Each structure stands twice: as structure tokens, then as C-alpha cells.
Short mmCIF file of C-alpha atoms and ligand atoms in Angstrom, two decimals:
data_model
loop_
_atom_site.label_atom_id
_atom_site.label_comp_id
_atom_site.label_asym_id
_atom_site.label_seq_id
_atom_site.Cartn_x
_atom_site.Cartn_y
_atom_site.Cartn_z
CA MET T 1 -21.21 38.94 -9.58
CA ASP T 2 -18.26 40.58 -11.24
CA LEU T 3 -16.33 37.89 -13.00
CA VAL T 4 -13.78 40.29 -14.36
CA GLU T 5 -12.31 40.94 -10.94
CA ARG T 6 -11.10 37.63 -9.61
CA GLN T 7 -10.48 37.57 -5.89
CA ASN T 8 -6.84 37.97 -4.91
CA ASP T 9 -5.70 35.73 -7.73
CA VAL T 10 -6.17 32.56 -5.74
CA VAL T 11 -5.16 29.49 -7.73
CA ARG T 12 -8.31 27.55 -8.60
CA VAL T 13 -8.02 24.67 -11.03
CA ARG T 14 -10.42 21.99 -12.13
CA PHE T 15 -10.62 18.53 -13.59
CA ALA T 16 -13.71 18.33 -15.77
CA PRO T 17 -14.34 14.79 -16.96
CA SER T 18 -17.30 13.73 -19.03
CA PRO T 19 -18.80 10.62 -17.41
CA THR T 20 -18.87 8.62 -20.62
CA GLY T 21 -16.29 5.92 -19.89
CA HIS T 22 -13.45 4.86 -17.64
CA LEU T 23 -10.93 7.18 -16.03
CA HIS T 24 -8.10 6.81 -18.54
CA VAL T 25 -4.38 7.31 -18.15
CA GLY T 26 -4.64 10.64 -20.00
CA GLY T 27 -7.50 11.92 -17.87
CA ALA T 28 -5.77 10.79 -14.70
CA ARG T 29 -2.61 12.64 -15.78
CA THR T 30 -4.68 15.80 -16.36
CA ALA T 31 -6.34 15.41 -12.96
CA LEU T 32 -2.95 14.87 -11.33
CA TYR T 33 -1.32 17.97 -12.83
CA ASN T 34 -4.28 20.07 -11.72
CA TYR T 35 -4.12 18.54 -8.27
CA LEU T 36 -0.36 19.08 -7.94
CA TYR T 37 -0.61 22.64 -9.17
CA ALA T 38 -3.36 23.40 -6.66
CA ARG T 39 -1.52 21.83 -3.73
CA LYS T 40 1.81 23.39 -4.64
CA ASN T 41 0.22 26.85 -4.77
CA SER T 42 -2.12 26.47 -1.78
CA GLY T 43 -4.97 26.61 -4.26
CA VAL T 44 -8.27 24.85 -4.72
CA PHE T 45 -8.85 21.72 -6.79
CA VAL T 46 -12.35 21.49 -8.22
CA LEU T 47 -13.98 18.41 -9.71
CA ARG T 48 -16.68 19.26 -12.23
CA ILE T 49 -18.74 16.66 -14.04
CA GLU T 50 -19.47 17.58 -17.66
CA ASP T 51 -22.55 15.54 -18.40
CA THR T 52 -24.13 17.65 -21.11
CA ASP T 53 -24.11 14.65 -23.43
CA ALA T 54 -27.08 12.95 -21.79
CA ALA T 55 -27.08 9.99 -24.16
CA ARG T 56 -23.50 8.98 -23.40
CA SER T 57 -23.24 9.95 -19.72
CA THR T 58 -23.74 7.14 -17.21
CA ARG T 59 -23.91 6.84 -13.46
CA GLU T 60 -21.51 3.93 -13.63
CA SER T 61 -18.87 5.99 -15.37
CA TYR T 62 -19.37 8.86 -12.92
CA GLU T 63 -18.84 6.56 -9.96
CA GLY T 64 -15.88 4.87 -11.61
CA ILE T 65 -14.15 8.20 -12.22
CA LEU T 66 -14.61 9.29 -8.60
CA ARG T 67 -13.37 5.90 -7.38
CA GLY T 68 -10.30 6.09 -9.62
CA LEU T 69 -9.42 9.61 -8.47
CA ARG T 70 -9.80 8.60 -4.84
CA TRP T 71 -7.67 5.51 -5.33
CA LEU T 72 -4.93 7.71 -6.78
CA GLY T 73 -5.27 10.01 -3.78
CA LEU T 74 -6.42 13.01 -5.83
CA GLU T 75 -8.95 14.36 -3.38
CA TRP T 76 -10.87 17.43 -4.56
CA ASP T 77 -11.88 20.43 -2.45
CA GLU T 78 -15.13 21.21 -4.25
CA GLY T 79 -17.08 18.80 -6.38
CA PRO T 80 -20.33 16.97 -6.96
CA ASP T 81 -20.26 15.49 -3.47
CA ILE T 82 -18.46 18.34 -1.68
CA ASP T 83 -20.36 21.57 -1.96
CA GLY T 84 -18.53 24.83 -2.32
CA PRO T 85 -19.26 28.47 -3.05
CA TYR T 86 -19.73 28.02 -6.82
CA GLY T 87 -21.74 24.82 -7.07
CA PRO T 88 -23.48 22.79 -8.16
CA TYR T 89 -20.54 20.99 -9.74
CA VAL T 90 -22.48 18.87 -12.23
CA GLN T 91 -23.36 20.59 -15.48
CA SER T 92 -26.82 19.08 -15.82
CA ALA T 93 -27.78 20.95 -12.64
CA ARG T 94 -26.61 24.32 -13.97
CA SER T 95 -28.93 24.92 -16.92
CA VAL T 96 -30.55 28.05 -15.47
CA LEU T 97 -27.18 29.76 -15.55
CA TYR T 98 -26.43 28.65 -19.13
CA HIS T 99 -29.78 30.00 -20.27
CA SER T 100 -29.52 33.32 -18.48
CA GLU T 101 -26.06 33.94 -19.90
CA ALA T 102 -27.25 32.93 -23.39
CA ASP T 103 -30.17 35.36 -23.07
CA ARG T 104 -27.71 38.08 -22.22
CA LEU T 105 -25.68 37.33 -25.35
CA LEU T 106 -28.89 37.32 -27.44
CA ARG T 107 -29.94 40.69 -26.01
CA GLU T 108 -26.54 42.16 -26.70
CA GLY T 109 -26.56 40.86 -30.27
CA LYS T 110 -23.56 38.58 -29.59
CA ALA T 111 -25.56 35.46 -30.27
CA TYR T 112 -28.57 34.72 -32.41
CA ARG T 113 -31.30 32.16 -32.88
CA CYS T 114 -30.93 29.80 -35.78
CA PHE T 115 -33.90 27.88 -37.14
CA CYS T 116 -32.11 25.95 -39.88
CA ALA T 117 -33.31 22.35 -40.04
CA ALA T 118 -30.91 19.42 -40.41
CA ALA T 119 -31.76 19.02 -44.12
CA GLU T 120 -30.93 22.67 -44.79
CA LEU T 121 -27.61 22.36 -42.98
CA ASP T 122 -26.80 19.21 -44.96
CA ALA T 123 -27.52 20.96 -48.24
CA MET T 124 -25.37 23.92 -47.17
CA ARG T 125 -22.49 21.61 -46.35
CA ALA T 126 -22.80 19.70 -49.62
CA ALA T 127 -22.76 22.93 -51.61
CA GLN T 128 -19.69 24.20 -49.77
CA GLU T 129 -17.85 20.94 -50.31
CA ALA T 130 -18.75 20.98 -53.99
CA ARG T 131 -17.12 24.43 -54.20
CA GLY T 132 -14.05 23.06 -52.43
CA GLU T 133 -14.69 25.14 -49.31
CA ALA T 134 -14.33 24.02 -45.72
CA PRO T 135 -17.85 23.38 -44.42
CA LYS T 136 -19.15 25.81 -41.83
CA TYR T 137 -22.41 27.50 -40.96
CA ASP T 138 -22.82 30.47 -43.30
CA GLY T 139 -24.61 32.70 -40.82
CA ARG T 140 -27.88 32.95 -42.77
CA CYS T 141 -30.01 33.25 -39.61
CA ARG T 142 -27.94 36.15 -38.30
CA SER T 143 -29.98 38.60 -40.31
CA LEU T 144 -33.44 37.42 -39.28
CA GLY T 145 -35.64 40.29 -38.13
CA GLU T 146 -37.24 40.41 -34.71
CA THR T 147 -40.75 39.73 -35.96
CA GLU T 148 -39.59 36.80 -38.05
CA ILE T 149 -37.94 35.31 -34.99
CA GLU T 150 -41.03 35.89 -32.84
CA GLU T 151 -43.24 34.24 -35.44
CA ARG T 152 -41.08 31.15 -35.74
CA LEU T 153 -40.78 30.81 -31.99
CA ALA T 154 -44.55 31.19 -31.63
CA ALA T 155 -45.04 28.54 -34.32
CA GLY T 156 -42.83 26.21 -32.34
CA VAL T 157 -40.07 25.91 -34.96
CA PRO T 158 -37.09 24.26 -33.23
CA SER T 159 -34.06 26.51 -32.87
CA VAL T 160 -30.55 26.64 -31.52
CA VAL T 161 -28.57 29.59 -30.17
CA ARG T 162 -25.45 30.34 -32.18
CA PHE T 163 -22.51 32.54 -31.34
CA ALA T 164 -22.05 35.52 -33.63
CA MET T 165 -18.36 35.06 -34.38
CA PRO T 166 -16.58 38.20 -35.53
CA ARG T 167 -16.06 37.86 -39.29
CA ASP T 168 -12.58 39.34 -39.34
CA GLY T 169 -9.68 39.97 -37.03
CA GLU T 170 -7.65 37.45 -35.09
CA THR T 171 -7.95 35.60 -31.84
CA ARG T 172 -4.72 35.23 -29.93
CA PHE T 173 -3.91 33.51 -26.73
CA ARG T 174 -0.85 32.46 -24.85
CA ASP T 175 -0.50 28.94 -23.58
CA VAL T 176 1.75 28.35 -20.58
CA VAL T 177 3.14 25.17 -22.15
CA ARG T 178 2.86 25.76 -25.87
CA GLY T 179 3.43 29.47 -26.26
CA ASP T 180 1.49 31.89 -28.47
CA PHE T 181 -1.37 30.95 -30.76
CA SER T 182 -3.23 33.00 -33.27
CA PHE T 183 -6.32 32.00 -35.26
CA GLY T 184 -8.09 33.99 -37.95
CA ASN T 185 -11.69 34.59 -36.84
CA ALA T 186 -12.86 33.95 -40.38
CA GLU T 187 -11.84 30.30 -39.85
CA LEU T 188 -14.00 30.00 -36.74
CA ASP T 189 -17.69 29.35 -37.24
CA ASP T 190 -20.87 30.55 -35.63
CA PHE T 191 -20.85 27.53 -33.33
CA VAL T 192 -23.88 26.42 -31.35
CA LEU T 193 -24.14 27.48 -27.70
CA ILE T 194 -27.53 25.99 -26.82
CA LYS T 195 -28.86 23.00 -28.71
CA SER T 196 -32.48 22.61 -29.79
CA ASP T 197 -33.15 20.40 -26.77
CA GLY T 198 -32.09 23.26 -24.52
CA ARG T 199 -28.77 21.71 -23.51
CA PRO T 200 -25.54 23.68 -23.70
CA THR T 201 -22.65 22.60 -25.91
CA TYR T 202 -19.25 21.77 -24.40
CA ASN T 203 -17.52 24.92 -25.65
CA TYR T 204 -20.18 27.15 -24.16
CA ALA T 205 -20.78 25.41 -20.81
CA VAL T 206 -17.05 25.08 -20.15
CA VAL T 207 -16.54 28.84 -20.46
CA VAL T 208 -19.56 29.80 -18.36
CA ASP T 209 -18.51 27.31 -15.67
CA ASP T 210 -14.81 28.10 -15.64
CA ALA T 211 -15.61 31.78 -15.23
CA HIS T 212 -18.35 31.32 -12.63
CA MET T 213 -16.25 28.84 -10.69
CA ARG T 214 -13.40 31.41 -10.71
CA ILE T 215 -11.00 29.01 -12.40
CA SER T 216 -7.60 30.69 -12.67
CA HIS T 217 -5.78 28.07 -14.77
CA VAL T 218 -7.30 25.74 -17.34
CA ILE T 219 -4.96 22.75 -17.41
CA ARG T 220 -6.12 20.07 -19.87
CA GLY T 221 -5.09 17.84 -22.76
CA ASP T 222 -3.85 19.47 -25.95
CA ASP T 223 -6.69 17.91 -27.92
CA HIS T 224 -8.58 20.99 -26.71
CA ILE T 225 -6.26 23.55 -28.29
CA SER T 226 -8.50 23.85 -31.33
CA ASN T 227 -11.46 24.64 -29.05
CA THR T 228 -9.58 27.35 -27.21
CA PRO T 229 -9.97 30.22 -29.75
CA ARG T 230 -13.75 29.76 -29.72
CA GLN T 231 -13.67 29.78 -25.94
CA VAL T 232 -11.48 32.89 -25.89
CA ARG T 233 -14.05 34.71 -28.07
CA LEU T 234 -16.77 33.67 -25.65
CA TYR T 235 -14.84 34.96 -22.64
CA ASP T 236 -14.58 38.25 -24.45
CA ALA T 237 -18.25 38.38 -25.46
CA LEU T 238 -19.42 37.49 -21.96
CA GLY T 239 -17.09 40.00 -20.33
CA TYR T 240 -15.27 37.36 -18.32
CA ARG T 241 -11.64 37.56 -17.40
CA LEU T 242 -9.52 35.06 -19.32
CA PRO T 243 -7.91 32.26 -17.29
CA LYS T 244 -4.40 31.06 -18.05
CA PHE T 245 -4.31 28.08 -20.37
CA ALA T 246 -1.90 25.14 -20.07
CA HIS T 247 -2.35 22.38 -22.62
CA LEU T 248 -0.66 19.11 -21.75
CA PRO T 249 1.13 17.02 -24.36
CA MET T 250 -0.50 14.01 -25.89
CA ILE T 251 0.28 10.54 -24.53
CA LEU T 252 1.44 8.03 -27.15
CA GLY T 253 1.85 4.27 -27.14
CA ALA T 254 5.22 2.58 -27.78
CA ASP T 255 4.56 2.75 -31.55
CA LYS T 256 4.18 6.55 -31.32
CA THR T 257 0.50 6.58 -32.13
CA ARG T 258 -2.03 8.04 -29.72
CA LEU T 259 -2.42 5.80 -26.65
CA SER T 260 -5.47 3.61 -27.06
CA LYS T 261 -6.83 0.19 -26.17
CA ARG T 262 -4.63 -1.33 -28.87
CA HIS T 263 -1.66 -0.64 -26.59
CA GLY T 264 -3.10 -2.63 -23.68
CA ALA T 265 -4.72 -1.42 -20.50
CA THR T 266 -5.47 2.31 -20.55
CA SER T 267 -7.86 2.66 -17.64
CA VAL T 268 -6.75 3.43 -14.11
CA ASP T 269 -9.04 0.64 -12.86
CA ALA T 270 -7.12 -1.91 -14.88
CA TYR T 271 -3.84 -0.94 -13.22
CA ARG T 272 -5.45 -1.02 -9.80
CA ASP T 273 -6.74 -4.52 -10.56
CA LEU T 274 -3.23 -5.53 -11.63
CA HIS T 275 -2.16 -4.55 -8.10
CA TYR T 276 -0.09 -1.52 -9.03
CA LEU T 277 0.57 0.78 -6.09
CA SER T 278 -1.39 3.98 -6.41
CA GLU T 279 1.58 6.07 -5.35
CA ALA T 280 3.74 4.44 -8.03
CA MET T 281 1.07 5.09 -10.63
CA VAL T 282 0.92 8.73 -9.56
CA ASN T 283 4.71 8.93 -9.79
CA TYR T 284 4.66 7.47 -13.28
CA LEU T 285 1.75 9.63 -14.49
CA ALA T 286 3.61 12.71 -13.28
CA LEU T 287 6.50 11.85 -15.60
CA LEU T 288 4.24 11.70 -18.65
CA GLY T 289 4.94 15.21 -19.82
CA TRP T 290 6.77 16.70 -16.88
CA SER T 291 10.29 16.32 -15.56
CA PHE T 292 11.97 17.70 -12.50
CA ASP T 293 15.54 18.12 -13.66
CA GLY T 294 15.70 15.56 -16.45
CA LYS T 295 17.32 13.10 -14.03
CA ARG T 296 15.34 12.36 -10.89
CA GLU T 297 12.45 10.00 -11.54
CA LEU T 298 11.36 8.64 -8.18
CA PHE T 299 8.99 10.75 -6.13
CA SER T 300 6.72 10.19 -3.21
CA PHE T 301 3.37 11.95 -3.42
CA LYS T 302 4.61 14.62 -1.04
CA ALA T 303 7.81 15.14 -2.98
CA LEU T 304 5.84 15.56 -6.21
CA ILE T 305 3.79 18.38 -4.72
CA GLU T 306 7.02 20.09 -3.72
CA ALA T 307 8.69 19.53 -7.06
CA PHE T 308 5.89 20.16 -9.55
CA SER T 309 5.74 23.21 -11.75
CA LEU T 310 3.96 24.01 -15.00
CA LYS T 311 7.19 25.53 -16.29
CA ARG T 312 8.69 22.07 -16.64
CA VAL T 313 5.79 20.58 -18.55
CA SER T 314 7.00 19.61 -22.00
CA SER T 315 5.23 20.42 -25.22
CA ASN T 316 6.48 17.17 -26.79
CA PRO T 317 4.27 14.10 -26.73
CA ALA T 318 4.98 11.64 -23.93
CA VAL T 319 5.34 7.90 -24.52
CA PHE T 320 3.59 5.51 -22.17
CA ASP T 321 6.19 2.90 -21.29
CA ILE T 322 4.85 0.02 -19.24
CA ALA T 323 8.34 -1.32 -18.43
CA LYS T 324 9.21 1.99 -16.85
CA MET T 325 6.01 2.04 -14.86
CA GLU T 326 6.85 -1.45 -13.57
CA TRP T 327 10.27 -0.30 -12.55
CA ILE T 328 8.82 2.67 -10.68
CA ASN T 329 6.29 0.39 -9.06
CA ALA T 330 9.02 -1.97 -7.90
CA GLU T 331 11.03 0.91 -6.47
CA HIS T 332 8.02 2.17 -4.52
CA PHE T 333 7.30 -1.32 -3.31
CA LYS T 334 10.82 -1.66 -1.95
CA MET T 335 10.43 1.56 0.00
CA LEU T 336 7.14 0.66 1.67
CA PRO T 337 7.18 0.46 5.46
CA PRO T 338 6.90 -3.22 6.52
CA ALA T 339 3.41 -2.90 8.00
CA GLU T 340 2.07 -1.37 4.80
CA LYS T 341 3.76 -3.98 2.66
CA LEU T 342 2.29 -6.71 4.82
CA GLU T 343 -1.18 -5.26 4.48
CA LEU T 344 -0.95 -4.87 0.71
CA VAL T 345 0.45 -8.37 0.21
CA ALA T 346 -2.32 -9.77 2.41
CA GLU T 347 -4.86 -7.91 0.31
CA ALA T 348 -3.39 -9.20 -2.94
CA LEU T 349 -3.30 -12.79 -1.60
CA GLU T 350 -6.89 -12.44 -0.51
CA GLU T 351 -7.93 -11.25 -3.97
CA GLU T 352 -6.07 -14.19 -5.47
CA GLY T 353 -8.04 -16.53 -3.24
CA LEU T 354 -4.88 -17.57 -1.38
CA LEU T 355 -5.95 -16.13 1.96
CA PRO T 356 -7.20 -17.53 4.23
CA PRO T 357 -4.68 -20.31 3.53
CA ALA T 358 -5.74 -23.74 2.28
CA PHE T 359 -3.80 -25.26 5.17
CA GLU T 360 -2.66 -24.03 8.54
CA VAL T 361 0.98 -23.98 9.50
CA ASP T 362 2.09 -23.97 13.07
CA LEU T 363 5.51 -22.45 13.31
CA SER T 364 7.50 -24.27 15.94
CA ARG T 365 8.31 -21.06 17.80
CA PRO T 366 6.30 -17.88 18.20
CA VAL T 367 7.46 -15.30 15.71
CA ASP T 368 8.98 -12.17 17.09
CA LEU T 369 7.52 -9.48 14.90
CA LYS T 370 10.02 -6.88 16.00
CA LEU T 371 12.66 -9.06 14.46
CA VAL T 372 10.79 -9.25 11.19
CA ALA T 373 10.10 -5.57 10.88
CA GLY T 374 13.64 -4.41 11.48
CA LYS T 375 13.75 -0.91 12.89
CA GLU T 376 10.04 -0.26 12.85
CA PRO T 377 7.90 -2.23 15.24
CA LEU T 378 5.22 -4.00 13.26
CA ARG T 379 1.82 -3.88 14.86
CA ILE T 380 -0.40 -6.54 13.42
CA ASP T 381 -3.39 -5.10 15.20
CA ALA T 382 -2.97 -1.94 13.15
CA ILE T 383 -3.88 -3.89 10.04
CA ASP T 384 -7.36 -3.52 8.66
CA ALA T 385 -9.95 -5.20 10.81
CA ALA T 386 -11.31 -6.94 7.73
CA LYS T 387 -8.16 -9.04 7.71
CA LYS T 388 -8.76 -10.26 11.23
CA GLY T 389 -10.19 -13.45 9.76
CA PHE T 390 -6.65 -14.50 9.04
CA ALA T 391 -4.84 -12.41 11.61
CA ARG T 392 -3.19 -15.62 12.83
CA GLU T 393 -1.52 -15.95 9.47
CA LEU T 394 0.03 -12.48 9.43
CA PRO T 395 3.21 -13.21 11.44
CA ARG T 396 4.07 -16.06 9.07
CA LEU T 397 3.28 -13.87 6.09
CA ALA T 398 5.61 -11.20 7.45
CA LEU T 399 8.39 -13.80 7.55
CA ILE T 400 7.60 -15.04 4.04
CA ILE T 401 7.85 -11.47 2.74
CA GLU T 402 11.14 -11.09 4.56
CA ALA T 403 12.45 -14.33 3.08
CA LEU T 404 11.46 -13.27 -0.45
CA GLY T 405 13.25 -9.95 -0.06
CA ASN T 406 13.69 -8.09 -3.33
CA ARG T 407 12.34 -10.97 -5.38
CA LEU T 408 8.90 -9.64 -4.57
CA LYS T 409 8.68 -6.50 -6.69
CA LEU T 410 5.12 -6.47 -7.96
CA LEU T 411 2.04 -7.39 -6.02
CA ARG T 412 0.62 -9.14 -9.03
CA ASP T 413 3.39 -11.77 -8.65
CA VAL T 414 2.19 -12.97 -5.25
CA ARG T 415 0.72 -16.20 -6.63
CA GLU T 416 3.82 -17.01 -8.65
CA LEU T 417 6.24 -16.19 -5.83
CA MET T 418 4.43 -17.36 -2.71
CA GLY T 419 1.49 -19.48 -3.84
CA TYR T 420 3.14 -22.69 -2.60
CA PHE T 421 3.03 -21.37 0.95
CA TYR T 422 -0.73 -21.14 0.76
CA THR T 423 -2.06 -23.91 -1.43
CA ASP T 424 -1.03 -27.37 -2.63
CA ASP T 425 -2.33 -26.43 -6.03
CA PHE T 426 0.71 -24.35 -6.99
CA ALA T 427 2.37 -24.11 -10.40
CA ARG T 428 5.08 -26.68 -11.04
CA ASP T 429 7.81 -26.14 -13.57
CA GLU T 430 7.70 -29.31 -15.67
CA THR T 431 11.32 -29.17 -16.72
CA ALA T 432 12.41 -28.80 -13.11
CA VAL T 433 10.27 -31.78 -12.10
CA ARG T 434 11.74 -33.87 -14.91
CA ASN T 435 15.31 -32.88 -14.14
CA HIS T 436 15.23 -33.14 -10.38
CA LEU T 437 12.50 -35.51 -9.32
CA ALA T 438 12.15 -38.12 -12.04
CA SER T 439 14.62 -40.71 -10.84
CA LYS T 440 14.85 -43.54 -8.30
CA GLU T 441 17.74 -41.77 -6.57
CA ALA T 442 15.71 -38.60 -6.15
CA ALA T 443 12.85 -40.61 -4.67
CA SER T 444 14.98 -42.36 -2.09
CA ARG T 445 16.82 -39.16 -1.14
CA LEU T 446 13.54 -37.29 -0.65
CA GLU T 447 12.16 -40.15 1.40
CA ALA T 448 15.28 -40.13 3.60
CA LEU T 449 14.97 -36.38 4.07
CA ALA T 450 11.27 -36.69 4.95
CA ARG T 451 12.15 -39.27 7.60
CA ALA T 452 14.92 -37.09 9.06
CA TYR T 453 12.60 -34.11 9.28
CA GLU T 454 9.82 -36.17 10.79
CA ASP T 455 12.08 -36.96 13.72
CA LEU T 456 13.20 -33.39 14.22
CA GLN T 457 11.98 -31.79 17.42
CA TYR T 458 12.75 -28.11 16.84
CA PHE T 459 11.81 -27.12 13.32
CA ASP T 460 13.78 -23.89 13.21
CA ARG T 461 16.22 -22.70 10.61
CA PRO T 462 19.51 -23.90 12.21
CA SER T 463 18.02 -27.34 12.92
CA VAL T 464 16.57 -27.91 9.45
CA GLU T 465 19.82 -26.86 7.83
CA GLU T 466 21.95 -29.03 10.08
CA THR T 467 19.68 -32.03 9.52
CA LEU T 468 19.86 -31.75 5.74
CA ARG T 469 23.65 -31.33 5.68
CA ALA T 470 24.17 -34.23 8.08
CA LEU T 471 21.99 -36.45 5.92
CA ALA T 472 23.89 -35.44 2.78
CA ASP T 473 27.14 -36.40 4.57
CA ARG T 474 25.74 -39.73 5.59
CA LEU T 475 24.63 -40.46 2.03
CA GLY T 476 27.97 -39.32 0.61
CA LEU T 477 26.34 -36.47 -1.33
CA GLN T 478 26.95 -32.80 -1.85
CA SER T 479 24.30 -30.76 0.04
CA GLY T 480 23.11 -29.44 -3.32
CA GLU T 481 22.16 -32.93 -4.41
CA LEU T 482 19.56 -32.91 -1.65
CA ILE T 483 18.69 -29.23 -1.81
CA HIS T 484 17.73 -29.15 -5.50
CA PRO T 485 15.16 -31.95 -5.47
CA CYS T 486 13.90 -30.73 -2.10
CA ARG T 487 13.32 -27.24 -3.51
CA VAL T 488 11.44 -28.55 -6.53
CA ALA T 489 9.36 -30.86 -4.34
CA LEU T 490 8.38 -28.03 -1.99
CA THR T 491 8.01 -25.09 -4.37
CA GLY T 492 7.71 -26.56 -7.89
CA LYS T 493 10.62 -24.40 -9.03
CA THR T 494 14.39 -24.31 -9.20
CA VAL T 495 14.58 -20.85 -7.65
CA SER T 496 13.17 -19.83 -4.33
CA PRO T 497 14.20 -17.87 -1.28
CA ASP T 498 16.69 -19.53 1.07
CA ILE T 499 15.51 -23.14 1.12
CA PHE T 500 15.86 -23.52 4.88
CA TRP T 501 13.52 -20.58 5.43
CA VAL T 502 11.09 -22.13 2.96
CA ILE T 503 11.18 -25.37 4.95
CA VAL T 504 10.64 -23.62 8.27
CA LEU T 505 7.83 -21.49 6.89
CA LEU T 506 6.06 -24.45 5.32
CA GLY T 507 6.20 -26.17 8.70
CA LYS T 508 7.12 -29.72 9.52
CA ALA T 509 3.87 -31.45 8.51
CA LYS T 510 3.61 -29.80 5.09
CA THR T 511 7.31 -30.24 4.32
CA VAL T 512 7.24 -33.93 5.13
CA GLU T 513 4.00 -34.39 3.18
CA ARG T 514 5.39 -32.72 0.03
CA LEU T 515 8.71 -34.58 0.19
CA ARG T 516 6.82 -37.88 0.45
CA ALA T 517 4.40 -36.96 -2.35
CA ALA T 518 7.33 -36.12 -4.63
CA ALA T 519 9.09 -39.38 -3.65
CA ALA T 520 5.95 -41.39 -4.36
CA ASN T 521 5.52 -39.85 -7.79
CA ALA T 522 9.09 -40.49 -8.83
CA PRO T 523 10.30 -42.03 -11.00
CA ILE T 524 8.18 -40.27 -13.57
CA PRO T 525 8.62 -41.73 -17.08
CA PRO T 526 11.45 -39.74 -18.61
CA ALA T 527 10.54 -37.23 -21.30
CA ALA T 528 11.33 -38.00 -24.94
CA LYS T 529 15.07 -38.37 -25.32
CA GLU T 530 16.88 -35.34 -26.57
CA GLY T 531 18.91 -35.30 -29.76
N1 LIG D 601 -15.24 17.45 -20.48
C1 LIG D 601 -14.08 17.78 -21.25
C2 LIG D 601 -13.30 16.52 -21.53
O1 LIG D 601 -13.53 15.52 -20.84
C3 LIG D 601 -13.23 18.76 -20.47
C4 LIG D 601 -12.30 19.53 -21.30
C5 LIG D 601 -11.75 20.72 -20.56
O2 LIG D 601 -11.02 20.47 -19.60
O3 LIG D 601 -12.03 21.82 -20.94
O4 LIG D 601 -12.51 16.46 -22.44
#
């Protein structure tokens, strides 16, 4: 296998997570940039699991990372579950390769066995620190003779394989994002390639794998810049062709320190659970370190693939701004086709325990879904079969969504904005109740309205509006004097979509019941007097 000649310079990129925790915003951004670069350049996106740290790697984390990537829509072409020409794609299954390449380095004198015990290394470090030197392995095992090595191996003395770093000269590399780097080799140590338990270290395995998997571009977080010179030396020693490097800028929290748990949710799962749209999250992640023209910020997934380039990745740290992500989410939500919106809202209501509804509502006329969906015909039967349990509810839900219009921006607000359509146990704004319901007048007006609605034959929007206005006239009131208490009685709030739609969509029985309940509870003892 000649790894110096790479075939036709096909773009092959990889995301290489260690399965030691959640898929974080930073990791997801790295995965996304790799994915976009691959798709833009008709390349291949590889997922490789770096589980050399056996103690910290877990199955749970592995599954979580795959789930997160899939949720974001970042499907890989080769990976642990999709075999390809250069697999397996899990490092723990590749140890034969790491050992054969290490043997080659040992034979060629580019690596050596080190038998130093932990106590000896500690003493070395202490002595160096006492002399004011930066601690590093001093290379004492480099000069061991062949017989000495054989004897120790035969005696079963534990050993590691270390890289024989050139003692002088410089290591240079060019980074697509950050420009040229140069490190003095004297500053780099004889780092370990194979640990005493036979496992490879990160710096070693990553180079062997990137070369053998024909990776053309290594796109990763800039916390790996300091590892890169060691890796470059290894490429050289192993006779591999160097990939291009692109190190992505760090992601900071609002206080300009590195993004961490202190700043709130950092895992992709958390944002999924908060009902963010995956496409909005992808859009926002793309902006963390990349810009199209410094102006345009809204992108569909498809548009991102078209627009993305490594040239426009910034070397300055990016700041994670949750308000901006919310705005992007709201914009994506607005643009969703009605059927998709309906499905997502139904899903969110289901997760909130609001679907199936606590009570059934029979709308007085069958709902014409074509009317609801505007230009696009809405096919309820296209919606996930799992939702069939409440399929009967979907036409009403479509109308509720329509009535809410742009008020509904974030799926996580479904309970707040539409809970009262689905349960009697909805939040009531205490001030609104006090101001609008806590009086004898309010009680008698609500009772009169309940009676008028009870007698109404067609409970459609024109009829409910006409009835309320006629009653207001009869009582010598402004319509608002009936509308305000009615709104609070039905929704618990002073703001809602068009009240007549709310009435129609709650249905006659529920509307009358809530108006009566509010009338029965009034007058509520007034709150402590102000002033
Ligand atoms: N497993 C490494 C990490 O999760 C990958 C680094 C790399 O892309 O080289 O940080």
C-alpha cells in the first residue's frame, strides 16, 4: 500500500470523536465543517471512533454521538456501522496495524523501546523542574544496546515505544485557516507511541489512521495545533504524505472564556430536548467560525453545502450566542412547510404530555385542510403513523397553529402558547385573573356570555363574534369589556390569538364550561390594596 501516492486527490475528511462524553457544540461544529467540505467537493465523510482510552470510553457515549450526528443530518459515508475500503473505523479494532507500523519504526531506528519506570520518570521531572527546565523525557533509553533490550524484554520488564524526535531542526506546516507554523524540534519530546499496555497513544494512532484512511484534509479544533508538529514528524518518519490541516477557531461563551457547562447547555442532545430544529442548529453551528459574505446568516442545509468554503473560516474565536441561535431557530420555524410544522408541533405536544388531548373537541364543521395549509395541500395521512393515535386531533391542531401565526416561534413554547387548548390544567396569569375576573360585574357578564353561547347553533367564527358583539350592545358595553374577561377565562392570559378563533377551536362545550367556572369563582377576594 503506497500511502505517499494518494488516489486522484479525492477529498476525504473525517470526524474522529473519542466516545468519552456527549456530542458537544464544538464537536458538532467540527463534524459539520467536515461534512460540508466533503459534500461541497463530492468527497467522502468518514466517521472514526477514537477509543484508545479504554477507561474513559463508553458504549453509551458512542451511541449518543452517533444519535446526535444523525439528528443533525450529518450522515457519514464510511464509519463504524458502514464498512468501507479502509476499515475498521474503530481504533480498538486496529491494533495490528498500529503494532506493525511501530515495528517498522523500531527497525528503522525511528522509534525505540523505553523501560523507564514511573518512579524514574518522576525523579527525572523533579530534577528538571529544580533546574528550571521544562519537563520532558531526556531520551536515556535511546542508547540502549540490542542485547540490553533483549534481556529486559525477556525478563518481562514493562516498556513503551517512544518516537525518536530529531534533536535539532524545525518542523513547519501550513494551516489552511491559521497560516504557517514553525516549531523547534528541540522543544518536542520523544513522545510515547505505544503504551506499556500495548495501546497506541492519540498522536500516533491518529497519524496511522489518517494516512491509511487516505484522509486528504484534517479539519479539527485548534486545541490540536500543539499536537500537529509531533504528528507532522510522524508522517515524515512513516513515509506518509502529509494531509492539509485546517484548525477551527475555539468557541467561547458570552463572557469570552472557553465554552463550558458554566455557560448552560453545551451538548447537542440538550438542544434537541429543548425542541430546537436540527436544521436551525446546523445553520447556527455553521456560523460559529465561518461566514458567507459577512451578511447573510440564514441557510437551509442545502444552501450551506453550496456556500461553504474553508477559505472563509475565521481564525478568531467564535462566541456562542444563544439569543442568536433562538432567532435562527424562529426563522427556520417560520419557513417550515405546514405539514412539517404540524408534525413537529404534534411531536412536541406529545412529549409535553398534551397529546392525546385531555378532552375532545368537536368542531361544529369539518375542517377543510386545504384552507389551513394555504398553497400546499396538507395530507394528514402523510404524518408519522405513530401519531395515528390522535390523528383525529390533527385538523384542529393545524387550525390552532394557523391561529397562533408568528407567535409560535419555538417548539419549546407549545405548552405556554397552546396548553389551554389541550388541558384544563393550564397556567393562569394571576394578575390577569385579579384584574379581569375578580368582580361581580365580570361574573355576571361571563355568565351572560356562557348562556348566549349555549344557545348558539353554529359555533363558527362569524357566529361567535356576532353573538358576543350583540350581547355587549344589549348590556351597554364596549365589546372589549366582554372580550378581556372572556380571554382570561378561556386562556388564563391577556394575550392570545384572535379570541373568536380561540372560542371556535375550544368548541362550544369547553368554552361554556370555562366561562361558567370563571363566573363561579368570581368575585375573588381582591389582592392587597396598592399604595
Ligand atoms: N479524538 C480526538 C478528539 O476527540 C480527535 C482529534 C483529531 O481530530 O485529530 O479530540
